[in-house]
Coordinates of C-alpha atoms in Angstrom, one line a residue:
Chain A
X1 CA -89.2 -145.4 -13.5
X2 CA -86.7 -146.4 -10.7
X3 CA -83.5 -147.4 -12.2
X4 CA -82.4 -150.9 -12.5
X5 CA -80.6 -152.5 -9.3
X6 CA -78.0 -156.1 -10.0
X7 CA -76.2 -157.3 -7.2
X8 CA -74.0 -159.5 -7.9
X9 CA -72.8 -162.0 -4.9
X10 CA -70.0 -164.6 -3.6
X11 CA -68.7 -166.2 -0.2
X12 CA -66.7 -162.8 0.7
X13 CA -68.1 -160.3 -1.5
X14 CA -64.6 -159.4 -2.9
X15 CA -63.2 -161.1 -5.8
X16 CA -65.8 -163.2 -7.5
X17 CA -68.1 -161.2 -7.9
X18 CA -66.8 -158.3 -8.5
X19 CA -65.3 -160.1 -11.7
X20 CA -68.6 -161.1 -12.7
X21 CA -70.2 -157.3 -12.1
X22 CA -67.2 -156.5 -14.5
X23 CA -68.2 -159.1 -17.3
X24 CA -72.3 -157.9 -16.7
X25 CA -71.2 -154.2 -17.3
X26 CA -70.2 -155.2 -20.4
X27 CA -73.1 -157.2 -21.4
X28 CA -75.3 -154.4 -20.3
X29 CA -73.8 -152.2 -22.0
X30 CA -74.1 -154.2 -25.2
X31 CA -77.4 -154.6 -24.7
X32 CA -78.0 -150.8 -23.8
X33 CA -79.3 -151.4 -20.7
X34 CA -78.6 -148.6 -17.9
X35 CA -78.4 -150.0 -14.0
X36 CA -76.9 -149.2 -10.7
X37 CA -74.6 -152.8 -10.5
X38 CA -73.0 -153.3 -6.6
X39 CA -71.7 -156.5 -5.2
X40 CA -71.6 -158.2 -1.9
X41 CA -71.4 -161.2 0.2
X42 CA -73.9 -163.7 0.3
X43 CA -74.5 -162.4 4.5
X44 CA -75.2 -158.8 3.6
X45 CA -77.0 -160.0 0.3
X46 CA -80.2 -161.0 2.4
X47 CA -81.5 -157.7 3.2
X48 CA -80.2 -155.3 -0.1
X49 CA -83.6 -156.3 -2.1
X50 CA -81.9 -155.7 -5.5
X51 CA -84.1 -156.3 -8.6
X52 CA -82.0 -158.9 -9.6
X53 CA -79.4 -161.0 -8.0
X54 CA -76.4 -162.7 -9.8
X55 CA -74.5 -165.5 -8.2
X56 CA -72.4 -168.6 -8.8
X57 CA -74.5 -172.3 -9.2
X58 CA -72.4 -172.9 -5.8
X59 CA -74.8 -170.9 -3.8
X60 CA -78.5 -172.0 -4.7
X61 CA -79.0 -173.9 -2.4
X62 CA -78.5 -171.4 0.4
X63 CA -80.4 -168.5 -1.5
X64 CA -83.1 -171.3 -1.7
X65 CA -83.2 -171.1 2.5
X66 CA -83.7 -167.4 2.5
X67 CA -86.7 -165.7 2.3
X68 CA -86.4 -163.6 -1.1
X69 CA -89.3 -162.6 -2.3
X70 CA -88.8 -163.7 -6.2
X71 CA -92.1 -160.9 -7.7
X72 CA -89.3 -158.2 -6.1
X73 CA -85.7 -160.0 -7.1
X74 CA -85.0 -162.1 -9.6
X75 CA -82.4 -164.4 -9.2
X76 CA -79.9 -165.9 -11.5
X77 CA -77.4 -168.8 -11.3
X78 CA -74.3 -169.4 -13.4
X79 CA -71.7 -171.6 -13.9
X80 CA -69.1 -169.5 -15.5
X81 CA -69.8 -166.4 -13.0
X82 CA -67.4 -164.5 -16.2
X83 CA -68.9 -165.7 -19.2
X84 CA -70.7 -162.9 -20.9
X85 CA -72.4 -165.8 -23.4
X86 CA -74.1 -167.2 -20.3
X87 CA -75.0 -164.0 -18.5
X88 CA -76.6 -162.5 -21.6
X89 CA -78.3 -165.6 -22.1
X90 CA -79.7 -165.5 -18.7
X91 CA -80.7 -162.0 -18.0
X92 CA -82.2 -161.4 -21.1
X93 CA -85.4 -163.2 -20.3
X94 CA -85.3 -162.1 -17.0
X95 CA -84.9 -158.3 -18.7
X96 CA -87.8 -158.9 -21.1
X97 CA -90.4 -160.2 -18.4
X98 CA -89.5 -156.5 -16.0
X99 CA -90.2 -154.8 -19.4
X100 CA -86.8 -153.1 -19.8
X101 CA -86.0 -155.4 -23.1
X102 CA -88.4 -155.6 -25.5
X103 CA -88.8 -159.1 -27.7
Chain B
X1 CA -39.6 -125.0 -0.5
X2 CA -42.7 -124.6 2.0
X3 CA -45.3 -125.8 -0.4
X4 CA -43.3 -128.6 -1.7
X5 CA -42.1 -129.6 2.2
X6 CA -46.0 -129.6 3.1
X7 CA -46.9 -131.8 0.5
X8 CA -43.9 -134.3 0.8
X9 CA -44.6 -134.4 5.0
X10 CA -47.7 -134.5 4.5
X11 CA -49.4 -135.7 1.5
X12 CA -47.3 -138.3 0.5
X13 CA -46.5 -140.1 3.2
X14 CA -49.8 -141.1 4.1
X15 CA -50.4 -144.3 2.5
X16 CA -54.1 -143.7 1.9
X17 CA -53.9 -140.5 -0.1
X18 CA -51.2 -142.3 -2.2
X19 CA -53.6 -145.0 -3.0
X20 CA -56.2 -142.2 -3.7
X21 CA -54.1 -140.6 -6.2
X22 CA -53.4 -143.3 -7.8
X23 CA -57.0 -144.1 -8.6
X24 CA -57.2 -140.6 -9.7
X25 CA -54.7 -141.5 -12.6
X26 CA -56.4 -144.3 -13.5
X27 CA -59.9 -142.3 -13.8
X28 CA -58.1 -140.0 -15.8
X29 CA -56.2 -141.7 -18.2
X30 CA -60.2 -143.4 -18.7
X31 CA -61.1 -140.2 -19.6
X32 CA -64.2 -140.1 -16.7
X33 CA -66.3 -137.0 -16.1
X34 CA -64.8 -135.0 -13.5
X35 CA -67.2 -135.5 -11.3
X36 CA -66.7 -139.4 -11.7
X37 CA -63.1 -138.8 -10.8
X38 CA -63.9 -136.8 -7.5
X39 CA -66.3 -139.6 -6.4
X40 CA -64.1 -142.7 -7.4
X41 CA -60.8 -141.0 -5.8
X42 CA -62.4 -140.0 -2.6
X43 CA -64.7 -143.9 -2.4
X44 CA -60.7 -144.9 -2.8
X45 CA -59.1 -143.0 0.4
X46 CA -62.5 -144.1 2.1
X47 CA -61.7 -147.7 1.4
X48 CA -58.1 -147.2 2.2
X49 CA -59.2 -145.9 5.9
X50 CA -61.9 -148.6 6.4
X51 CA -59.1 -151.2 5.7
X52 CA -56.8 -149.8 8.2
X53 CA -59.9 -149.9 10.9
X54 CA -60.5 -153.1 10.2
X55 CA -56.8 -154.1 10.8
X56 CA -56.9 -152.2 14.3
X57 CA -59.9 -154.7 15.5
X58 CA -58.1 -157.7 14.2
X59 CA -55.1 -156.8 15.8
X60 CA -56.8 -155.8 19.3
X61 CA -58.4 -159.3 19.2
X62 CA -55.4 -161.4 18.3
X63 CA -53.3 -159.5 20.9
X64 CA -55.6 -160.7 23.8
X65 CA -56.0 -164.3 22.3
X66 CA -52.1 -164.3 22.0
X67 CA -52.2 -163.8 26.0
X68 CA -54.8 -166.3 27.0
X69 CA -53.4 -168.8 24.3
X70 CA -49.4 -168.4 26.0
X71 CA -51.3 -169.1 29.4
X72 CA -53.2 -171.7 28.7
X73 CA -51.3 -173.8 26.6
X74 CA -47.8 -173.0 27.8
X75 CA -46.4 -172.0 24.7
X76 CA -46.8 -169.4 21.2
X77 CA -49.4 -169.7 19.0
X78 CA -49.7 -168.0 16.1
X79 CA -52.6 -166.8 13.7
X80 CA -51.1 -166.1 10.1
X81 CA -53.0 -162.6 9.1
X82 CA -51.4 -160.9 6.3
X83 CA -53.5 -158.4 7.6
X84 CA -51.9 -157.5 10.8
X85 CA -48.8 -157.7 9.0
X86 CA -49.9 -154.9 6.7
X87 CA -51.1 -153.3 9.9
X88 CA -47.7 -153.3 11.5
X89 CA -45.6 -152.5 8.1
X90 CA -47.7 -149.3 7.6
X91 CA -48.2 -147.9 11.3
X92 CA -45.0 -148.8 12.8
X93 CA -42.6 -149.2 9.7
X94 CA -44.0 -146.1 8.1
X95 CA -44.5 -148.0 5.0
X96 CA -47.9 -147.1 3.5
X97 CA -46.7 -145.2 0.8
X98 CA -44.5 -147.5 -0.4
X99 CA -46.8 -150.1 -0.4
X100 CA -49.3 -147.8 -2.5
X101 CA -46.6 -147.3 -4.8
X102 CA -45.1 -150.9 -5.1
X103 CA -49.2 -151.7 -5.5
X104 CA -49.2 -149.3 -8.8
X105 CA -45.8 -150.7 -9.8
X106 CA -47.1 -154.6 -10.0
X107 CA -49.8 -153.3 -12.0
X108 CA -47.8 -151.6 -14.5
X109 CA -45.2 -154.1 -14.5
X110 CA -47.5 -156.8 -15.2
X111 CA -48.7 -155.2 -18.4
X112 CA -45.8 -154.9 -19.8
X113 CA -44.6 -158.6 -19.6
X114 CA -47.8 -159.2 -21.0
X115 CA -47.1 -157.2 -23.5
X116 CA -43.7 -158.1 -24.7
X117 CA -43.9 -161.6 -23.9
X118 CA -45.6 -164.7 -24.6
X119 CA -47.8 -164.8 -20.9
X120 CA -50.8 -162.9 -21.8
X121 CA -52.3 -162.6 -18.2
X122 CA -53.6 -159.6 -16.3
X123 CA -53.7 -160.2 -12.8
X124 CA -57.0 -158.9 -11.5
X125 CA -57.2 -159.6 -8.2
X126 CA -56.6 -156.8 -6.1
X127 CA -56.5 -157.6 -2.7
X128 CA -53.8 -160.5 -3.3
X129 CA -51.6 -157.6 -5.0
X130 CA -52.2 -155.6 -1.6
X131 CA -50.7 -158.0 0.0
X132 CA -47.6 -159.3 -2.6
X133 CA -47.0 -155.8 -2.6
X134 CA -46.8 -155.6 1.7
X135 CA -44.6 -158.4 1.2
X136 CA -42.1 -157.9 -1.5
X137 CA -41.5 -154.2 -0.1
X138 CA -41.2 -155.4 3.6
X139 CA -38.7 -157.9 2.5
X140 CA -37.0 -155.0 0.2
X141 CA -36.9 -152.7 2.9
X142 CA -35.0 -155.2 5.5
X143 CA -33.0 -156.2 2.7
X144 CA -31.3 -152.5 2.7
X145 CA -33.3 -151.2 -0.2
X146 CA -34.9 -148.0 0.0
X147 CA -37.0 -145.3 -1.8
X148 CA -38.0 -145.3 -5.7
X149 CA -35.0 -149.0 -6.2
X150 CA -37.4 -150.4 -3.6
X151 CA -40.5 -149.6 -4.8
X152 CA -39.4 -150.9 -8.4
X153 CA -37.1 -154.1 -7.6
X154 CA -40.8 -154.9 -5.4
X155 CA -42.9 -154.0 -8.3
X156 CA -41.0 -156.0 -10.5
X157 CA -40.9 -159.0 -8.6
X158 CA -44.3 -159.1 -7.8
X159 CA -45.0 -158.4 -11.3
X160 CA -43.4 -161.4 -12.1
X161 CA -45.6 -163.7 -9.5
X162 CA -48.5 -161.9 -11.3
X163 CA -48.1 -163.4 -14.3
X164 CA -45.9 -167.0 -13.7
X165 CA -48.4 -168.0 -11.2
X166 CA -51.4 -168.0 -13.2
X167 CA -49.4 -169.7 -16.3
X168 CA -48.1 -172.7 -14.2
X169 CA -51.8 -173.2 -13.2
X170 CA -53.3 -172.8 -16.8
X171 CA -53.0 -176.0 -18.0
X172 CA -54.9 -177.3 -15.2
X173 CA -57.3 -174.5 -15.2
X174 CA -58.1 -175.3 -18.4
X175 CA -59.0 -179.0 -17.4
X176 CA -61.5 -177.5 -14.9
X177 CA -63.7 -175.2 -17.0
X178 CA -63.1 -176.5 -20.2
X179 CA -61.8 -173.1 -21.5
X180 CA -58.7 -171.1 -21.9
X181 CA -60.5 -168.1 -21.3
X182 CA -60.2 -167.3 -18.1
X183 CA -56.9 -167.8 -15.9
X184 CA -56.4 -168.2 -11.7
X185 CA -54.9 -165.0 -10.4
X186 CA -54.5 -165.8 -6.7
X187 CA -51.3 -166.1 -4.3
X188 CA -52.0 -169.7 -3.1
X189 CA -51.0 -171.2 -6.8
X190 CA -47.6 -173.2 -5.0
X191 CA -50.2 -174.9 -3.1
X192 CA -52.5 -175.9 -5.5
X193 CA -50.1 -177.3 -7.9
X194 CA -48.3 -179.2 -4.5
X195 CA -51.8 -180.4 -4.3
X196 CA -52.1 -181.9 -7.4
X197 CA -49.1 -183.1 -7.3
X198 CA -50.0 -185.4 -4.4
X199 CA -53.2 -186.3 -6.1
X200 CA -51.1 -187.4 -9.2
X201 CA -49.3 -189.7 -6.8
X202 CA -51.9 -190.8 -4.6
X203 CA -54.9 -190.3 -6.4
X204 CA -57.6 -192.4 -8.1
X205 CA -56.0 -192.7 -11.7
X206 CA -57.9 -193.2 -15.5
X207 CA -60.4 -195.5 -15.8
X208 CA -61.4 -195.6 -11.5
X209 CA -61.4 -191.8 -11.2
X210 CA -64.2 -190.8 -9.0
X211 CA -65.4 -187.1 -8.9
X212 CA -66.3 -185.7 -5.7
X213 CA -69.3 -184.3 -7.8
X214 CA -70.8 -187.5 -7.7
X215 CA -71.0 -187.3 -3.9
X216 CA -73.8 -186.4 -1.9
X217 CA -72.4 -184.0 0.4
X218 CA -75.2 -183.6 3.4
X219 CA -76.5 -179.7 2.7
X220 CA -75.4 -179.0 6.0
X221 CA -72.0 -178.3 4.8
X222 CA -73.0 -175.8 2.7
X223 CA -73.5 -172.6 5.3
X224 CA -69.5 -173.1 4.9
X225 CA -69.3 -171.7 1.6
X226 CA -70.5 -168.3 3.7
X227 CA -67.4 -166.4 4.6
X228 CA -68.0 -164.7 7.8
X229 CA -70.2 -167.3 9.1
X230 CA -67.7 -170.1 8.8
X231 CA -65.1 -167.7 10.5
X232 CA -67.3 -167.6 13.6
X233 CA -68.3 -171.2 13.7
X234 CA -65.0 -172.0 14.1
X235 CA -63.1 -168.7 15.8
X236 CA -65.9 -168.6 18.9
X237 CA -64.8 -172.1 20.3
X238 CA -61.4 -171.8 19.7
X239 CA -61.6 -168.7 21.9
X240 CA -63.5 -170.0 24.3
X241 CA -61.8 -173.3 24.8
X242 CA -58.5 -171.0 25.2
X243 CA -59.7 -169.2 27.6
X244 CA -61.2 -172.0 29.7
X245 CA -57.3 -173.7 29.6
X246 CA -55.8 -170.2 30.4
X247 CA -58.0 -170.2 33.7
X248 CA -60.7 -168.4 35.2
X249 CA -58.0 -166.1 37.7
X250 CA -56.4 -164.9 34.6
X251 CA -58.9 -164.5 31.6
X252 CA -60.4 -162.6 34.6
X253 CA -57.7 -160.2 34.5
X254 CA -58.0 -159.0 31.2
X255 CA -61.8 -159.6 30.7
X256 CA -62.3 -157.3 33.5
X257 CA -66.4 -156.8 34.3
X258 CA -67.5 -159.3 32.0
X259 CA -67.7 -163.1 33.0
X260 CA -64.4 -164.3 31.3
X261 CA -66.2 -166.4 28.7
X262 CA -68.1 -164.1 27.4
X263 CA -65.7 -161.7 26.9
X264 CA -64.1 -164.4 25.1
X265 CA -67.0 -165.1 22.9
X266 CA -67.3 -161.6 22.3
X267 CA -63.6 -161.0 21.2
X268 CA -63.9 -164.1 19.0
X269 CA -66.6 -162.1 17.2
X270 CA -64.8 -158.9 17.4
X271 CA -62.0 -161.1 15.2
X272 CA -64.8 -161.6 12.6
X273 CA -65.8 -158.1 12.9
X274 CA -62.2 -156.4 12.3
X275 CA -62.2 -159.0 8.8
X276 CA -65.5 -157.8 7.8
X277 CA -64.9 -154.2 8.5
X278 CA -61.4 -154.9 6.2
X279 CA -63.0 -156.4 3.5
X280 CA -65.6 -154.0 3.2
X281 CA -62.7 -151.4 3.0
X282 CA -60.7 -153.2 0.6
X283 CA -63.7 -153.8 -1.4
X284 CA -64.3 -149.9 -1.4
X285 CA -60.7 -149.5 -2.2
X286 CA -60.7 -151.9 -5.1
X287 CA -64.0 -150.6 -6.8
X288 CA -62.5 -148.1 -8.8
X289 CA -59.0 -149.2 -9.0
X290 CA -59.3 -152.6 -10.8
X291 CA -61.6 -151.7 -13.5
X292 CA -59.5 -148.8 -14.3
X293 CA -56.3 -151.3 -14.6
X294 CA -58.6 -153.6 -16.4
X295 CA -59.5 -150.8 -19.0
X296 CA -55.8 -150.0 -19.2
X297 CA -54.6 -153.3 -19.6
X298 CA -57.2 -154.5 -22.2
X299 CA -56.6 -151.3 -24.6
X300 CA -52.9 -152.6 -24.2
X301 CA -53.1 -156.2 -24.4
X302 CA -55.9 -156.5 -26.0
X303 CA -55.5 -160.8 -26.3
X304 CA -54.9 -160.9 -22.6
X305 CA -56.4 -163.4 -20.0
X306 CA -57.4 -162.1 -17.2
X307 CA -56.6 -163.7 -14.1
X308 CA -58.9 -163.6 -11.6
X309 CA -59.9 -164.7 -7.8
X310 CA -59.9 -168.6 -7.0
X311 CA -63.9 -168.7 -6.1
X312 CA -64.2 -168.1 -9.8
X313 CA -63.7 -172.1 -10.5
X314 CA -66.1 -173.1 -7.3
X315 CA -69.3 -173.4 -9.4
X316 CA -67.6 -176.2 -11.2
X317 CA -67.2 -178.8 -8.5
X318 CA -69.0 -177.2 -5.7
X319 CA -68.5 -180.4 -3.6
X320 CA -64.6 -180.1 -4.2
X321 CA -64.3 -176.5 -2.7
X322 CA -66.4 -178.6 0.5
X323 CA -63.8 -181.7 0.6
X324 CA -60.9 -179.5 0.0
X325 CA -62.0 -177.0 3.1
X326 CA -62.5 -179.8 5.5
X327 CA -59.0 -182.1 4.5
X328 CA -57.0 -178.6 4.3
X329 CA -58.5 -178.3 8.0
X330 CA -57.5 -181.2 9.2
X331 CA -53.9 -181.2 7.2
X332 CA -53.2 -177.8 9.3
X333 CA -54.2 -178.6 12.8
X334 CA -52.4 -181.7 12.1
X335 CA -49.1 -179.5 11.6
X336 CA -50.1 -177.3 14.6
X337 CA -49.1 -179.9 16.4
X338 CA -46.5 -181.7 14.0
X339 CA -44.3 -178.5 13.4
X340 CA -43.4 -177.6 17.3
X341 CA -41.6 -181.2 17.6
X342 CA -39.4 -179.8 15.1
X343 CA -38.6 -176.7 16.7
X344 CA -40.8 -174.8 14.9
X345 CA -43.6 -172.0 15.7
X346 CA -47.1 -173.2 16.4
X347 CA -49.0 -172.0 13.7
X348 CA -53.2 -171.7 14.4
X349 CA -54.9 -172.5 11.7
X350 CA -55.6 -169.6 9.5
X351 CA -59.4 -169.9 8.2
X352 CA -60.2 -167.7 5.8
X353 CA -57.1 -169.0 3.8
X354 CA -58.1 -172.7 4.4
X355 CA -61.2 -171.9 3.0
X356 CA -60.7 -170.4 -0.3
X357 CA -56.8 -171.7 -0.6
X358 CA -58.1 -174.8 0.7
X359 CA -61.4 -175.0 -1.5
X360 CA -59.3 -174.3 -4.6
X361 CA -56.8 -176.8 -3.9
X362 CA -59.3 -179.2 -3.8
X363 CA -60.8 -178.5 -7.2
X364 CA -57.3 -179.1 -8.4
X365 CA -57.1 -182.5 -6.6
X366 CA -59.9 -183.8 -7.6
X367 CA -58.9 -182.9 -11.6
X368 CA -56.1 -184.3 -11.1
X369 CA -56.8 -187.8 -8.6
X370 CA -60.5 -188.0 -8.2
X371 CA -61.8 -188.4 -5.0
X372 CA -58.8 -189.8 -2.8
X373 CA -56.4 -187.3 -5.0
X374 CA -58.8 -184.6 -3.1
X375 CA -58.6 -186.3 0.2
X376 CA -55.1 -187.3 0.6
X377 CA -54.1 -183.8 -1.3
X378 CA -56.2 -182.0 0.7
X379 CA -54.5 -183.1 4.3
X380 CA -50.8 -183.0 2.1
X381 CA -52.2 -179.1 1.3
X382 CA -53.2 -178.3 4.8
X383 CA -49.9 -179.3 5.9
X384 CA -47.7 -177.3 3.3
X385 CA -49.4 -174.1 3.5
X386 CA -48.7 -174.4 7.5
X387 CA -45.3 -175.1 7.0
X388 CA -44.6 -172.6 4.9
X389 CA -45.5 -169.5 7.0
X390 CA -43.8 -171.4 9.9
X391 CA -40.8 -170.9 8.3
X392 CA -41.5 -167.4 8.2
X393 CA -42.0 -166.8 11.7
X394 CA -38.4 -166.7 12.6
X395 CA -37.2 -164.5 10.1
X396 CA -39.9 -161.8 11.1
X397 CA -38.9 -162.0 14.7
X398 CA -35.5 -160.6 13.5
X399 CA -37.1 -157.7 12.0
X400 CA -39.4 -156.9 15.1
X401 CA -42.8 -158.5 14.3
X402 CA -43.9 -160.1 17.5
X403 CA -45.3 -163.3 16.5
X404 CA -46.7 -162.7 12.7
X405 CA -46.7 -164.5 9.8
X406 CA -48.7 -164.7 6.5
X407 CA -50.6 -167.2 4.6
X408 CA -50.9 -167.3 1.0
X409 CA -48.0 -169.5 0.3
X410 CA -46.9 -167.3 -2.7
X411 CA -46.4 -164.3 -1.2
X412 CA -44.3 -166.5 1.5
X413 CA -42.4 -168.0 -1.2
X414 CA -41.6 -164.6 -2.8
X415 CA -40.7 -163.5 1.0
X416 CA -38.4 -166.6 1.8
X417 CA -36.8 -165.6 -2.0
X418 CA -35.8 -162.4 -0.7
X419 CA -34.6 -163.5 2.9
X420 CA -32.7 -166.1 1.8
X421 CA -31.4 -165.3 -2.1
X422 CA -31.9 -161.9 -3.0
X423 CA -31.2 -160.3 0.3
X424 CA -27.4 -162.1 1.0
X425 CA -26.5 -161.2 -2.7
X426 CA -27.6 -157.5 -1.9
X427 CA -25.5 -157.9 1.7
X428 CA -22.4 -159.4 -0.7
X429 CA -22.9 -156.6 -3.0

């Protein structure tokens, strides 16, 4: 079993999302859910084939224009990229259907 | 005395293994594995070295466009880069470590006014701290301060930015996500509250207030919102129309071999390069730093807010970060050629500041004034934050910085405190 990969993305790679890697760890941890969490920018983010990918609403469109391969990377918007209400809510499901969660 | 001369010549006055130690402390004081502290200290210097690199290739690229710019268009033009500030303060200065230091002192400053006063915020982001810090200890050192006072009367100071500037934005934060959970902890705040001033007084009002998220913004804008691609889309023909004006005989000069346009397309992207290269260092850098302070700071405080980088709000008016880019733009070229009649320096516009500084802003002007508030704000904004550093110039060509100024208008303001307030009381003293 290969370990769990988030990446978690904005404009720069800097602040953003490095704020909302901080709010997942706790989430994850929560949940008891071990993974290898990074973050980028939304250039380098492309070619890193993470199993999931975290970003703001802001960037959907674009991340609709590349060519991820959704079976390999899941990807998930928010609008409050710190809100750990809204990031449990949405990688819970996405956690259940790779089989790491159970129902 | 040989041991403790080696490690005071040559351990701590290298800004990077400062920096590195002090991550070291914070992995400590979290009680990490040993191994965890090894790995997070040494990722630290890494980033540390990375950022300096990435400093070099800005700086090598900004000294050529300085020539072909003075040739071309017969006088100075500027490019506000904190960075290459920083650059010069460390390397020629020989003021890394206290930098570091005045870093680690903002940090623990601002947890204790969050402790003992009402303003609950924890200022998380690090790279705007970096560069408070490169300004509040450059502006301390020229004003005759020196050693541990320095690195404490700096600390303090921007300590106090740290927390005010996140409170004065609150209550419009508050109005933008509909929470008071999260606070804005980034060194443009004077410019978004000038922005929303002007939308107050400009702006749509009550009833006729028009959100720019009920615009259909065409979806090519939207390749803006990446970083380092908008940088080159607008760095490669302002280079290359620079060195067209500055002539083929002497672009020749300095582009040597290669056809003079080229090498002026090439050093546009060499520009892009040294920013990418530095925020891949200060993203190394901050990795282990910030969550360590943020683990601190929350056993300490433990009703803080944290305050945290401006892109934060952009999911909640997308086409406002947009608007505000574009009308910031504008509102800056405008002063590039506005502020020179007045005898001041020509500033460039700086883009990676009147994209996030200028996206924010525009969030705040359309809260506040709707659409036109974002608009007519948005040039107002563009203006300010290039009038600002221009103000600056001067006072860093007494101190020997050829041509430099910053951008994020609090750090400037917290400069122009010291050069003009703090720094004649100290003279009187």
């Amino acid at each position: 079993m290969k370990q769990l990969t988030i990446l978690f993305v904005c404009g720069a790679g800097l602040g953003s999302s490095f704020a909302c890697q901080m709010s997942a760890e706790d989430v994850l941890e929560t949940l008891g859910v071990k993974a290898r969490l990074d973050h980028s920018d939304i250039s380098s983010a492309v070619s890193m084939q993470p199993d999931i990918i975290m970003t703001g609403q802001n960037f959907q469109s674009q991340f609709e224009k590349f060519a991820i391969d959704e079976a390999k990377t899941s990807l998930i918007y928010l609008k409050n990229i710190v809100s750990k209400a809204e990031i449990e809510e949405k990688i819970v499901p996405v956690l259940i259907q790779k089989g790491i969660l159970n129902d | 005395m040989i041991v403790v001369d080696f490690i005071i010549k040559n351990i701590l006055t290298q800004a990077s293994i400062t920096i590195a130690l002090i991550a070291m402390l914070g992995l400590i004081l979290q009680r990490k594995s040993l191994g965890q502290v090894l790995s997070g200290s040494l990722k630290t210097l890494l980033g540390f070295q990375v950022l300096s690199a990435g400093s070099s290739i800005i700086v090598g690229s900004l000294i050529y466009f300085g020539k072909i710019f003075t040739q071309g268009f017969k006088m100075q033009g500027i490019i506000p880069s904190i960075e290459s500030i920083n650059g010069q303060a460390m390397n020629e200065l020989g003021l890394g470590r206290e930098i570091a230091l005045t870093f680690l002192a903002i940090f623990v400053f601002n947890i204790l006014i969050a402790r003992f006063t009402r303003w609950k915020y924890i200022f998380l982001t690090g790279q705007a701290i970096l560069w408070m810090a490169t300004m509040t200890t450059i502006f301390g050192y020229f004003a005759g301060l020196r050693g541990l006072v320095l690195v404490l009367v700096s600390g303090f100071i921007g300590a106090v930015f740290a927390v005010a500037m996140p409170a004065i934005a609150q209550p419009l934060v508050r109005k933008i996500t509909g929470s008071d959970d999260i606070a804005l902890g980034h060194f443009c705040t004077i410019g978004y509250l000038f922005e929303a001033l002007i939308a107050k007084l400009f702006g749509e009002k009550g009833e006729n207030k028009k959100s720019t998220e009920d615009l259909h913004l065409p979806t090519q804008f939207e390749f803006l919102q990446d970083t380092y691609l908008s940088l080159m889309v607008v760095m490669v023909p302002l280079y290359l129309i620079t060195a067209f004006f500055a002539g083929a005989t002497f672009s020749t000069r300095l582009a040597g071999e290669t056809n003079y346009l080229m090498f002026a397309f090439l050093q546009s992207i060499q520009f892009v390069v040294g920013v990418y290269v530095l925020l891949a260092g200060v993203r190394l850098l901050l990795g282990e730093i910030v969550p360590a302070f943020r683990g601190i700071a929350m056993r300490l405080v433990p009703d803080a807010k944290p305050a945290l980088d401006c892109p934060v709000l952009f999911p909640y008016a997308p086409n406002a970060v947009i608007v505000g880019f574009i009308t910031t733009t504008l509102g800056s070229i405008l002063a590039m050629f506005v502020l020179p009649k007045f005898g001041l320096a020509m500033i460039l516009p700086g883009m990676l500041t009147n994209f996030f500084a200028g996206g924010t802003a525009g969030i705040f002007g359309n809260a506040v004034g709707g659409r036109r508030g974002a608009i007519i704000g948005g040039v107002a904004h563009g203006f300010f934050i290039t009038l600002l550093p221009a103000l600056l110039v001067t006072i860093f060509n007494q101190m020997g910085f050829v041509n430099a100024t910053a951008t994020d208008v609090d750090t400037v303001v917290a400069a122009l405190l010291y050069a003009w307030i703090i720094g004649p009381i100290l003279k009187a003293v």
